[in-house]
Amino acid sequence: MNKSVSILGFAGSLRKGSFNKSLLRAASEMLPRDATLEIFDLEGIPPFNQDLERQPPEKVNDFKSKIRAVDAILIATPEYNYSIPGVLKNAIDWASRPYGDCALEGKPVAIMSASGGLLGGARAQYHLRQTFVFLNMCPLNKPEVIVTFANEKIDPNGNVTDQKTREKIRELLESLVAWTVKLRR
Ligand SMILES: Cc1cc2nc3c(=O)[nH]c(=O)nc-3n(C[C@H](O)[C@H](O)[C@H](O)COP(=O)(O)O)c2cc1C
């Protein structure tokens, strides 16, 4: 059986200096041997309009094709107002439509979150998991990568400098790869 696992990662933040984009970049530096990670920027995905779901914008077509082409998904998201950012929900809504053509259905998925505060985006992670239920995705349960006080763990150049955080990301990737291979059987 082919043991290589391809992963598509995206962040729920468009901010250039996004801590969550930093988590994805750190992930790309510590991939398990047989895994690949492509990072997709959600910038440019317009607000969802159901009138267009059968002729979506090019960026959405690209997003859906990339999701379909990979074995697993990795999402790094901030928490906005105790939930996931509209940018992320909007992208998921596009990828889920039209009815019967959901690109995310059945995909293994792992989550990371970072925020400057005490809870590190934990509440957003649990909201996101609720969405995965309807999408019939296969979320990895553990480890939970919840990066609190992100400004102390990610330097001004966007490098994840905290060794424990790096170790957790490495563990998450290894678990996502093992989970994806297990689901193939
Ligand atoms: C609209 C908005 C709402 C926010 N709400 C929360 C929140 O509910 N909980 C939290 O921990 N941080 C909250 N924050 C702070 C973000 O988590 C913080 O800005 C984080 O760094 C954003 O992620 P990024 O660095 O990847 O852009 C909020 C930020 C914004 C802009």
JSON list of C-alpha atoms and ligand atoms in Angstrom, two decimals:
[
{"chain": "A", "resi": 1, "resn": "MET", "atom": "CA", "xyz": [0.00, 0.00, 0.00]},
{"chain": "A", "resi": 2, "resn": "ASN", "atom": "CA", "xyz": [1.20, 3.52, -0.81]},
{"chain": "A", "resi": 3, "resn": "LYS", "atom": "CA", "xyz": [2.17, 5.05, 2.52]},
{"chain": "A", "resi": 4, "resn": "SER", "atom": "CA", "xyz": [2.80, 8.61, 1.31]},
{"chain": "A", "resi": 5, "resn": "VAL", "atom": "CA", "xyz": [0.30, 11.18, 2.55]},
{"chain": "A", "resi": 6, "resn": "SER", "atom": "CA", "xyz": [-0.37, 14.52, 0.86]},
{"chain": "A", "resi": 7, "resn": "ILE", "atom": "CA", "xyz": [-1.80, 17.29, 2.99]},
{"chain": "A", "resi": 8, "resn": "LEU", "atom": "CA", "xyz": [-3.39, 20.63, 2.10]},
{"chain": "A", "resi": 9, "resn": "GLY", "atom": "CA", "xyz": [-3.05, 23.29, 4.81]},
{"chain": "A", "resi": 10, "resn": "PHE", "atom": "CA", "xyz": [-4.88, 26.57, 5.11]},
{"chain": "A", "resi": 11, "resn": "ALA", "atom": "CA", "xyz": [-5.19, 29.27, 7.73]},
{"chain": "A", "resi": 12, "resn": "GLY", "atom": "CA", "xyz": [-8.31, 31.05, 8.86]},
{"chain": "A", "resi": 13, "resn": "SER", "atom": "CA", "xyz": [-6.45, 34.36, 8.83]},
{"chain": "A", "resi": 14, "resn": "LEU", "atom": "CA", "xyz": [-5.50, 36.56, 5.90]},
{"chain": "A", "resi": 15, "resn": "ARG", "atom": "CA", "xyz": [-3.11, 38.66, 8.01]},
{"chain": "A", "resi": 16, "resn": "LYS", "atom": "CA", "xyz": [0.45, 38.79, 6.65]},
{"chain": "A", "resi": 17, "resn": "GLY", "atom": "CA", "xyz": [1.93, 38.35, 10.13]},
{"chain": "A", "resi": 18, "resn": "SER", "atom": "CA", "xyz": [-0.65, 35.74, 11.14]},
{"chain": "A", "resi": 19, "resn": "PHE", "atom": "CA", "xyz": [0.40, 33.46, 14.00]},
{"chain": "A", "resi": 20, "resn": "ASN", "atom": "CA", "xyz": [-1.72, 30.72, 12.43]},
{"chain": "A", "resi": 21, "resn": "LYS", "atom": "CA", "xyz": [0.10, 31.01, 9.11]},
{"chain": "A", "resi": 22, "resn": "SER", "atom": "CA", "xyz": [3.29, 30.65, 11.15]},
{"chain": "A", "resi": 23, "resn": "LEU", "atom": "CA", "xyz": [2.03, 27.35, 12.57]},
{"chain": "A", "resi": 24, "resn": "LEU", "atom": "CA", "xyz": [1.49, 26.05, 9.03]},
{"chain": "A", "resi": 25, "resn": "ARG", "atom": "CA", "xyz": [4.97, 27.17, 7.96]},
{"chain": "A", "resi": 26, "resn": "ALA", "atom": "CA", "xyz": [6.45, 25.45, 11.01]},
{"chain": "A", "resi": 27, "resn": "ALA", "atom": "CA", "xyz": [4.51, 22.30, 10.06]},
{"chain": "A", "resi": 28, "resn": "SER", "atom": "CA", "xyz": [6.06, 22.36, 6.60]},
{"chain": "A", "resi": 29, "resn": "GLU", "atom": "CA", "xyz": [9.52, 22.33, 8.23]},
{"chain": "A", "resi": 30, "resn": "MET", "atom": "CA", "xyz": [8.90, 19.17, 10.24]},
{"chain": "A", "resi": 31, "resn": "LEU", "atom": "CA", "xyz": [6.90, 16.85, 8.04]},
{"chain": "A", "resi": 32, "resn": "PRO", "atom": "CA", "xyz": [7.12, 13.11, 8.58]},
{"chain": "A", "resi": 33, "resn": "ARG", "atom": "CA", "xyz": [9.22, 11.34, 5.94]},
{"chain": "A", "resi": 34, "resn": "ASP", "atom": "CA", "xyz": [6.42, 10.25, 3.62]},
{"chain": "A", "resi": 35, "resn": "ALA", "atom": "CA", "xyz": [4.25, 13.36, 3.86]},
{"chain": "A", "resi": 36, "resn": "THR", "atom": "CA", "xyz": [3.90, 16.51, 1.78]},
{"chain": "A", "resi": 37, "resn": "LEU", "atom": "CA", "xyz": [2.18, 19.76, 2.72]},
{"chain": "A", "resi": 38, "resn": "GLU", "atom": "CA", "xyz": [0.92, 22.41, 0.33]},
{"chain": "A", "resi": 39, "resn": "ILE", "atom": "CA", "xyz": [-0.24, 25.66, 1.91]},
{"chain": "A", "resi": 40, "resn": "PHE", "atom": "CA", "xyz": [-3.25, 27.34, 0.28]},
{"chain": "A", "resi": 41, "resn": "ASP", "atom": "CA", "xyz": [-3.99, 31.03, 0.94]},
{"chain": "A", "resi": 42, "resn": "LEU", "atom": "CA", "xyz": [-7.70, 31.78, 1.31]},
{"chain": "A", "resi": 43, "resn": "GLU", "atom": "CA", "xyz": [-7.10, 35.40, 0.18]},
{"chain": "A", "resi": 44, "resn": "GLY", "atom": "CA", "xyz": [-9.31, 36.18, -2.82]},
{"chain": "A", "resi": 45, "resn": "ILE", "atom": "CA", "xyz": [-12.17, 33.79, -2.09]},
{"chain": "A", "resi": 46, "resn": "PRO", "atom": "CA", "xyz": [-15.26, 36.03, -2.37]},
{"chain": "A", "resi": 47, "resn": "PRO", "atom": "CA", "xyz": [-18.24, 35.86, -0.02]},
{"chain": "A", "resi": 48, "resn": "PHE", "atom": "CA", "xyz": [-20.33, 32.79, -0.71]},
{"chain": "A", "resi": 49, "resn": "ASN", "atom": "CA", "xyz": [-23.28, 33.37, -3.04]},
{"chain": "A", "resi": 50, "resn": "GLN", "atom": "CA", "xyz": [-25.51, 30.38, -3.67]},
{"chain": "A", "resi": 51, "resn": "ASP", "atom": "CA", "xyz": [-26.50, 31.81, -7.08]},
{"chain": "A", "resi": 52, "resn": "LEU", "atom": "CA", "xyz": [-22.92, 31.05, -8.16]},
{"chain": "A", "resi": 53, "resn": "GLU", "atom": "CA", "xyz": [-22.40, 27.66, -6.54]},
{"chain": "A", "resi": 54, "resn": "ARG", "atom": "CA", "xyz": [-22.62, 25.82, -9.88]},
{"chain": "A", "resi": 55, "resn": "GLN", "atom": "CA", "xyz": [-20.25, 28.25, -11.62]},
{"chain": "A", "resi": 56, "resn": "PRO", "atom": "CA", "xyz": [-17.94, 29.20, -8.74]},
{"chain": "A", "resi": 57, "resn": "PRO", "atom": "CA", "xyz": [-15.11, 31.72, -9.08]},
{"chain": "A", "resi": 58, "resn": "GLU", "atom": "CA", "xyz": [-11.75, 30.37, -10.33]},
{"chain": "A", "resi": 59, "resn": "LYS", "atom": "CA", "xyz": [-10.18, 30.61, -6.88]},
{"chain": "A", "resi": 60, "resn": "VAL", "atom": "CA", "xyz": [-12.91, 28.38, -5.47]},
{"chain": "A", "resi": 61, "resn": "ASN", "atom": "CA", "xyz": [-12.49, 25.83, -8.28]},
{"chain": "A", "resi": 62, "resn": "ASP", "atom": "CA", "xyz": [-8.78, 25.81, -7.52]},
{"chain": "A", "resi": 63, "resn": "PHE", "atom": "CA", "xyz": [-9.44, 25.35, -3.80]},
{"chain": "A", "resi": 64, "resn": "LYS", "atom": "CA", "xyz": [-11.86, 22.45, -4.37]},
{"chain": "A", "resi": 65, "resn": "SER", "atom": "CA", "xyz": [-9.51, 20.71, -6.83]},
{"chain": "A", "resi": 66, "resn": "LYS", "atom": "CA", "xyz": [-6.63, 20.99, -4.39]},
{"chain": "A", "resi": 67, "resn": "ILE", "atom": "CA", "xyz": [-8.74, 19.57, -1.57]},
{"chain": "A", "resi": 68, "resn": "ARG", "atom": "CA", "xyz": [-9.81, 16.66, -3.80]},
{"chain": "A", "resi": 69, "resn": "ALA", "atom": "CA", "xyz": [-6.23, 15.94, -4.85]},
{"chain": "A", "resi": 70, "resn": "VAL", "atom": "CA", "xyz": [-4.88, 15.47, -1.32]},
{"chain": "A", "resi": 71, "resn": "ASP", "atom": "CA", "xyz": [-5.24, 12.75, 1.28]},
{"chain": "A", "resi": 72, "resn": "ALA", "atom": "CA", "xyz": [-5.73, 15.00, 4.32]},
{"chain": "A", "resi": 73, "resn": "ILE", "atom": "CA", "xyz": [-6.41, 18.56, 5.46]},
{"chain": "A", "resi": 74, "resn": "LEU", "atom": "CA", "xyz": [-4.64, 20.68, 8.08]},
{"chain": "A", "resi": 75, "resn": "ILE", "atom": "CA", "xyz": [-6.37, 23.83, 9.31]},
{"chain": "A", "resi": 76, "resn": "ALA", "atom": "CA", "xyz": [-4.73, 26.51, 11.48]},
{"chain": "A", "resi": 77, "resn": "THR", "atom": "CA", "xyz": [-7.25, 28.99, 12.75]},
{"chain": "A", "resi": 78, "resn": "PRO", "atom": "CA", "xyz": [-7.59, 31.98, 15.02]},
{"chain": "A", "resi": 79, "resn": "GLU", "atom": "CA", "xyz": [-10.60, 32.39, 17.26]},
{"chain": "A", "resi": 80, "resn": "TYR", "atom": "CA", "xyz": [-12.81, 35.37, 16.43]},
{"chain": "A", "resi": 81, "resn": "ASN", "atom": "CA", "xyz": [-15.52, 36.21, 18.93]},
{"chain": "A", "resi": 82, "resn": "TYR", "atom": "CA", "xyz": [-15.48, 32.71, 20.43]},
{"chain": "A", "resi": 83, "resn": "SER", "atom": "CA", "xyz": [-15.85, 31.05, 17.02]},
{"chain": "A", "resi": 84, "resn": "ILE", "atom": "CA", "xyz": [-14.04, 30.54, 13.72]},
{"chain": "A", "resi": 85, "resn": "PRO", "atom": "CA", "xyz": [-13.32, 33.54, 11.47]},
{"chain": "A", "resi": 86, "resn": "GLY", "atom": "CA", "xyz": [-15.80, 34.27, 8.70]},
{"chain": "A", "resi": 87, "resn": "VAL", "atom": "CA", "xyz": [-12.98, 33.83, 6.17]},
{"chain": "A", "resi": 88, "resn": "LEU", "atom": "CA", "xyz": [-12.58, 30.18, 7.15]},
{"chain": "A", "resi": 89, "resn": "LYS", "atom": "CA", "xyz": [-16.30, 29.40, 7.39]},
{"chain": "A", "resi": 90, "resn": "ASN", "atom": "CA", "xyz": [-16.83, 31.08, 4.02]},
{"chain": "A", "resi": 91, "resn": "ALA", "atom": "CA", "xyz": [-14.13, 28.94, 2.37]},
{"chain": "A", "resi": 92, "resn": "ILE", "atom": "CA", "xyz": [-15.59, 25.78, 3.92]},
{"chain": "A", "resi": 93, "resn": "ASP", "atom": "CA", "xyz": [-19.08, 26.78, 2.72]},
{"chain": "A", "resi": 94, "resn": "TRP", "atom": "CA", "xyz": [-17.83, 27.15, -0.87]},
{"chain": "A", "resi": 95, "resn": "ALA", "atom": "CA", "xyz": [-15.95, 23.83, -0.71]},
{"chain": "A", "resi": 96, "resn": "SER", "atom": "CA", "xyz": [-19.08, 22.09, 0.57]},
{"chain": "A", "resi": 97, "resn": "ARG", "atom": "CA", "xyz": [-21.34, 23.12, -2.30]},
{"chain": "A", "resi": 98, "resn": "PRO", "atom": "CA", "xyz": [-23.29, 22.50, -4.48]},
{"chain": "A", "resi": 99, "resn": "TYR", "atom": "CA", "xyz": [-25.20, 19.81, -2.58]},
{"chain": "A", "resi": 100, "resn": "GLY", "atom": "CA", "xyz": [-23.78, 16.41, -3.50]},
{"chain": "A", "resi": 101, "resn": "ASP", "atom": "CA", "xyz": [-20.45, 17.89, -4.61]},
{"chain": "A", "resi": 102, "resn": "CYS", "atom": "CA", "xyz": [-18.75, 18.53, -1.27]},
{"chain": "A", "resi": 103, "resn": "ALA", "atom": "CA", "xyz": [-14.95, 18.37, -1.71]},
{"chain": "A", "resi": 104, "resn": "LEU", "atom": "CA", "xyz": [-14.40, 17.84, 2.02]},
{"chain": "A", "resi": 105, "resn": "GLU", "atom": "CA", "xyz": [-16.60, 14.77, 2.53]},
{"chain": "A", "resi": 106, "resn": "GLY", "atom": "CA", "xyz": [-14.72, 11.94, 4.25]},
{"chain": "A", "resi": 107, "resn": "LYS", "atom": "CA", "xyz": [-11.38, 13.78, 4.44]},
{"chain": "A", "resi": 108, "resn": "PRO", "atom": "CA", "xyz": [-9.14, 13.26, 7.45]},
{"chain": "A", "resi": 109, "resn": "VAL", "atom": "CA", "xyz": [-8.53, 16.67, 9.04]},
{"chain": "A", "resi": 110, "resn": "ALA", "atom": "CA", "xyz": [-6.41, 18.06, 11.86]},
{"chain": "A", "resi": 111, "resn": "ILE", "atom": "CA", "xyz": [-6.69, 21.45, 13.56]},
{"chain": "A", "resi": 112, "resn": "MET", "atom": "CA", "xyz": [-4.23, 23.86, 15.17]},
{"chain": "A", "resi": 113, "resn": "SER", "atom": "CA", "xyz": [-5.06, 27.23, 16.66]},
{"chain": "A", "resi": 114, "resn": "ALA", "atom": "CA", "xyz": [-3.09, 30.19, 18.01]},
{"chain": "A", "resi": 115, "resn": "SER", "atom": "CA", "xyz": [-4.12, 33.36, 19.76]},
{"chain": "A", "resi": 116, "resn": "GLY", "atom": "CA", "xyz": [-2.47, 35.98, 21.89]},
{"chain": "A", "resi": 117, "resn": "GLY", "atom": "CA", "xyz": [-4.71, 35.07, 24.81]},
{"chain": "A", "resi": 118, "resn": "LEU", "atom": "CA", "xyz": [-5.09, 32.51, 27.54]},
{"chain": "A", "resi": 119, "resn": "LEU", "atom": "CA", "xyz": [-7.24, 29.96, 25.68]},
{"chain": "A", "resi": 120, "resn": "GLY", "atom": "CA", "xyz": [-5.35, 29.79, 22.39]},
{"chain": "A", "resi": 121, "resn": "GLY", "atom": "CA", "xyz": [-8.41, 29.46, 20.17]},
{"chain": "A", "resi": 122, "resn": "ALA", "atom": "CA", "xyz": [-9.80, 26.36, 21.91]},
{"chain": "A", "resi": 123, "resn": "ARG", "atom": "CA", "xyz": [-13.40, 27.54, 21.53]},
{"chain": "A", "resi": 124, "resn": "ALA", "atom": "CA", "xyz": [-12.92, 28.01, 17.79]},
{"chain": "A", "resi": 125, "resn": "GLN", "atom": "CA", "xyz": [-11.57, 24.47, 17.51]},
{"chain": "A", "resi": 126, "resn": "TYR", "atom": "CA", "xyz": [-14.73, 23.04, 19.04]},
{"chain": "A", "resi": 127, "resn": "HIS", "atom": "CA", "xyz": [-16.98, 25.10, 16.78]},
{"chain": "A", "resi": 128, "resn": "LEU", "atom": "CA", "xyz": [-14.99, 23.89, 13.80]},
{"chain": "A", "resi": 129, "resn": "ARG", "atom": "CA", "xyz": [-15.42, 20.27, 14.91]},
{"chain": "A", "resi": 130, "resn": "GLN", "atom": "CA", "xyz": [-19.19, 20.81, 14.90]},
{"chain": "A", "resi": 131, "resn": "THR", "atom": "CA", "xyz": [-19.01, 21.80, 11.23]},
{"chain": "A", "resi": 132, "resn": "PHE", "atom": "CA", "xyz": [-16.99, 18.65, 10.48]},
{"chain": "A", "resi": 133, "resn": "VAL", "atom": "CA", "xyz": [-19.94, 16.56, 11.65]},
{"chain": "A", "resi": 134, "resn": "PHE", "atom": "CA", "xyz": [-22.23, 17.84, 8.90]},
{"chain": "A", "resi": 135, "resn": "LEU", "atom": "CA", "xyz": [-19.42, 17.61, 6.35]},
{"chain": "A", "resi": 136, "resn": "ASN", "atom": "CA", "xyz": [-18.84, 13.99, 7.38]},
{"chain": "A", "resi": 137, "resn": "MET", "atom": "CA", "xyz": [-15.12, 14.66, 7.74]},
{"chain": "A", "resi": 138, "resn": "CYS", "atom": "CA", "xyz": [-12.78, 12.51, 9.85]},
{"chain": "A", "resi": 139, "resn": "PRO", "atom": "CA", "xyz": [-11.18, 14.79, 12.45]},
{"chain": "A", "resi": 140, "resn": "LEU", "atom": "CA", "xyz": [-8.10, 13.73, 14.36]},
{"chain": "A", "resi": 141, "resn": "ASN", "atom": "CA", "xyz": [-8.89, 13.98, 18.07]},
{"chain": "A", "resi": 142, "resn": "LYS", "atom": "CA", "xyz": [-5.42, 14.18, 19.58]},
{"chain": "A", "resi": 143, "resn": "PRO", "atom": "CA", "xyz": [-3.01, 15.78, 20.12]},
{"chain": "A", "resi": 144, "resn": "GLU", "atom": "CA", "xyz": [-4.72, 19.14, 20.48]},
{"chain": "A", "resi": 145, "resn": "VAL", "atom": "CA", "xyz": [-2.45, 21.93, 19.29]},
{"chain": "A", "resi": 146, "resn": "ILE", "atom": "CA", "xyz": [-3.70, 25.02, 21.10]},
{"chain": "A", "resi": 147, "resn": "VAL", "atom": "CA", "xyz": [-1.10, 27.78, 21.13]},
{"chain": "A", "resi": 148, "resn": "THR", "atom": "CA", "xyz": [-1.75, 30.24, 23.95]},
{"chain": "A", "resi": 149, "resn": "PHE", "atom": "CA", "xyz": [0.12, 33.58, 24.30]},
{"chain": "A", "resi": 150, "resn": "ALA", "atom": "CA", "xyz": [1.30, 33.15, 20.73]},
{"chain": "A", "resi": 151, "resn": "ASN", "atom": "CA", "xyz": [3.30, 36.37, 20.77]},
{"chain": "A", "resi": 152, "resn": "GLU", "atom": "CA", "xyz": [5.67, 34.70, 23.28]},
{"chain": "A", "resi": 153, "resn": "LYS", "atom": "CA", "xyz": [6.11, 31.58, 21.13]},
{"chain": "A", "resi": 154, "resn": "ILE", "atom": "CA", "xyz": [6.34, 33.06, 17.64]},
{"chain": "A", "resi": 155, "resn": "ASP", "atom": "CA", "xyz": [8.97, 35.69, 16.90]},
{"chain": "A", "resi": 156, "resn": "PRO", "atom": "CA", "xyz": [8.41, 38.91, 14.91]},
{"chain": "A", "resi": 157, "resn": "ASN", "atom": "CA", "xyz": [9.64, 37.15, 11.76]},
{"chain": "A", "resi": 158, "resn": "GLY", "atom": "CA", "xyz": [6.91, 34.52, 12.09]},
{"chain": "A", "resi": 159, "resn": "ASN", "atom": "CA", "xyz": [9.15, 31.71, 13.31]},
{"chain": "A", "resi": 160, "resn": "VAL", "atom": "CA", "xyz": [7.74, 29.34, 15.91]},
{"chain": "A", "resi": 161, "resn": "THR", "atom": "CA", "xyz": [10.53, 29.51, 18.46]},
{"chain": "A", "resi": 162, "resn": "ASP", "atom": "CA", "xyz": [8.93, 27.66, 21.38]},
{"chain": "A", "resi": 163, "resn": "GLN", "atom": "CA", "xyz": [10.27, 24.10, 21.42]},
{"chain": "A", "resi": 164, "resn": "LYS", "atom": "CA", "xyz": [7.22, 22.59, 23.15]},
{"chain": "A", "resi": 165, "resn": "THR", "atom": "CA", "xyz": [4.95, 24.10, 20.50]},
{"chain": "A", "resi": 166, "resn": "ARG", "atom": "CA", "xyz": [7.18, 22.74, 17.74]},
{"chain": "A", "resi": 167, "resn": "GLU", "atom": "CA", "xyz": [7.10, 19.31, 19.36]},
{"chain": "A", "resi": 168, "resn": "LYS", "atom": "CA", "xyz": [3.28, 19.39, 19.52]},
{"chain": "A", "resi": 169, "resn": "ILE", "atom": "CA", "xyz": [3.06, 20.32, 15.83]},
{"chain": "A", "resi": 170, "resn": "ARG", "atom": "CA", "xyz": [5.40, 17.46, 14.96]},
{"chain": "A", "resi": 171, "resn": "GLU", "atom": "CA", "xyz": [3.25, 15.08, 17.01]},
{"chain": "A", "resi": 172, "resn": "LEU", "atom": "CA", "xyz": [0.09, 16.34, 15.31]},
{"chain": "A", "resi": 173, "resn": "LEU", "atom": "CA", "xyz": [1.58, 15.74, 11.85]},
{"chain": "A", "resi": 174, "resn": "GLU", "atom": "CA", "xyz": [2.71, 12.24, 12.74]},
{"chain": "A", "resi": 175, "resn": "SER", "atom": "CA", "xyz": [-0.74, 11.46, 14.14]},
{"chain": "A", "resi": 176, "resn": "LEU", "atom": "CA", "xyz": [-2.51, 12.92, 11.09]},
{"chain": "A", "resi": 177, "resn": "VAL", "atom": "CA", "xyz": [-0.38, 10.79, 8.76]},
{"chain": "A", "resi": 178, "resn": "ALA", "atom": "CA", "xyz": [-1.03, 7.63, 10.84]},
{"chain": "A", "resi": 179, "resn": "TRP", "atom": "CA", "xyz": [-4.77, 8.43, 11.00]},
{"chain": "A", "resi": 180, "resn": "THR", "atom": "CA", "xyz": [-4.95, 8.95, 7.24]},
{"chain": "A", "resi": 181, "resn": "VAL", "atom": "CA", "xyz": [-3.17, 5.67, 6.51]},
{"chain": "A", "resi": 182, "resn": "LYS", "atom": "CA", "xyz": [-5.44, 3.87, 8.99]},
{"chain": "A", "resi": 183, "resn": "LEU", "atom": "CA", "xyz": [-8.58, 5.23, 7.31]},
{"chain": "A", "resi": 184, "resn": "ARG", "atom": "CA", "xyz": [-7.36, 3.93, 3.93]},
{"chain": "A", "resi": 185, "resn": "ARG", "atom": "CA", "xyz": [-7.52, 0.32, 5.08]},
{"chain": "B", "resi": 1, "resn": "LIG", "atom": "C1", "xyz": [-12.54, 40.10, 15.16]},
{"chain": "B", "resi": 1, "resn": "LIG", "atom": "C2", "xyz": [-11.63, 39.49, 16.18]},
{"chain": "B", "resi": 1, "resn": "LIG", "atom": "C3", "xyz": [-12.17, 38.74, 17.20]},
{"chain": "B", "resi": 1, "resn": "LIG", "atom": "C4", "xyz": [-11.33, 38.09, 18.12]},
{"chain": "B", "resi": 1, "resn": "LIG", "atom": "N1", "xyz": [-11.88, 37.28, 19.06]},
{"chain": "B", "resi": 1, "resn": "LIG", "atom": "C5", "xyz": [-11.08, 36.52, 19.84]},
{"chain": "B", "resi": 1, "resn": "LIG", "atom": "C6", "xyz": [-11.63, 35.54, 20.71]},
{"chain": "B", "resi": 1, "resn": "LIG", "atom": "O1", "xyz": [-12.82, 35.34, 20.81]},
{"chain": "B", "resi": 1, "resn": "LIG", "atom": "N2", "xyz": [-10.76, 34.78, 21.43]},
{"chain": "B", "resi": 1, "resn": "LIG", "atom": "C7", "xyz": [-9.40, 34.94, 21.35]},
{"chain": "B", "resi": 1, "resn": "LIG", "atom": "O2", "xyz": [-8.66, 34.20, 22.02]},
{"chain": "B", "resi": 1, "resn": "LIG", "atom": "N3", "xyz": [-8.85, 35.86, 20.53]},
{"chain": "B", "resi": 1, "resn": "LIG", "atom": "C8", "xyz": [-9.66, 36.65, 19.78]},
{"chain": "B", "resi": 1, "resn": "LIG", "atom": "N4", "xyz": [-9.13, 37.56, 18.92]},
{"chain": "B", "resi": 1, "resn": "LIG", "atom": "C9", "xyz": [-7.68, 37.72, 18.88]},
{"chain": "B", "resi": 1, "resn": "LIG", "atom": "C10", "xyz": [-7.07, 36.79, 17.84]},
{"chain": "B", "resi": 1, "resn": "LIG", "atom": "O3", "xyz": [-7.09, 35.47, 18.30]},
{"chain": "B", "resi": 1, "resn": "LIG", "atom": "C11", "xyz": [-5.65, 37.22, 17.56]},
{"chain": "B", "resi": 1, "resn": "LIG", "atom": "O4", "xyz": [-5.70, 38.48, 16.95]},
{"chain": "B", "resi": 1, "resn": "LIG", "atom": "C12", "xyz": [-4.91, 36.23, 16.69]},
{"chain": "B", "resi": 1, "resn": "LIG", "atom": "O5", "xyz": [-3.57, 36.60, 16.67]},
{"chain": "B", "resi": 1, "resn": "LIG", "atom": "C13", "xyz": [-5.44, 36.21, 15.28]},
{"chain": "B", "resi": 1, "resn": "LIG", "atom": "O6", "xyz": [-4.82, 35.19, 14.55]},
{"chain": "B", "resi": 1, "resn": "LIG", "atom": "P1", "xyz": [-3.68, 35.44, 13.46]},
{"chain": "B", "resi": 1, "resn": "LIG", "atom": "O7", "xyz": [-2.48, 35.92, 14.22]},
{"chain": "B", "resi": 1, "resn": "LIG", "atom": "O8", "xyz": [-3.47, 34.12, 12.82]},
{"chain": "B", "resi": 1, "resn": "LIG", "atom": "O9", "xyz": [-4.20, 36.50, 12.50]},
{"chain": "B", "resi": 1, "resn": "LIG", "atom": "C14", "xyz": [-9.94, 38.25, 18.02]},
{"chain": "B", "resi": 1, "resn": "LIG", "atom": "C15", "xyz": [-9.41, 39.02, 16.99]},
{"chain": "B", "resi": 1, "resn": "LIG", "atom": "C16", "xyz": [-10.23, 39.63, 16.08]},
{"chain": "B", "resi": 1, "resn": "LIG", "atom": "C17", "xyz": [-9.62, 40.43, 14.94]}
]
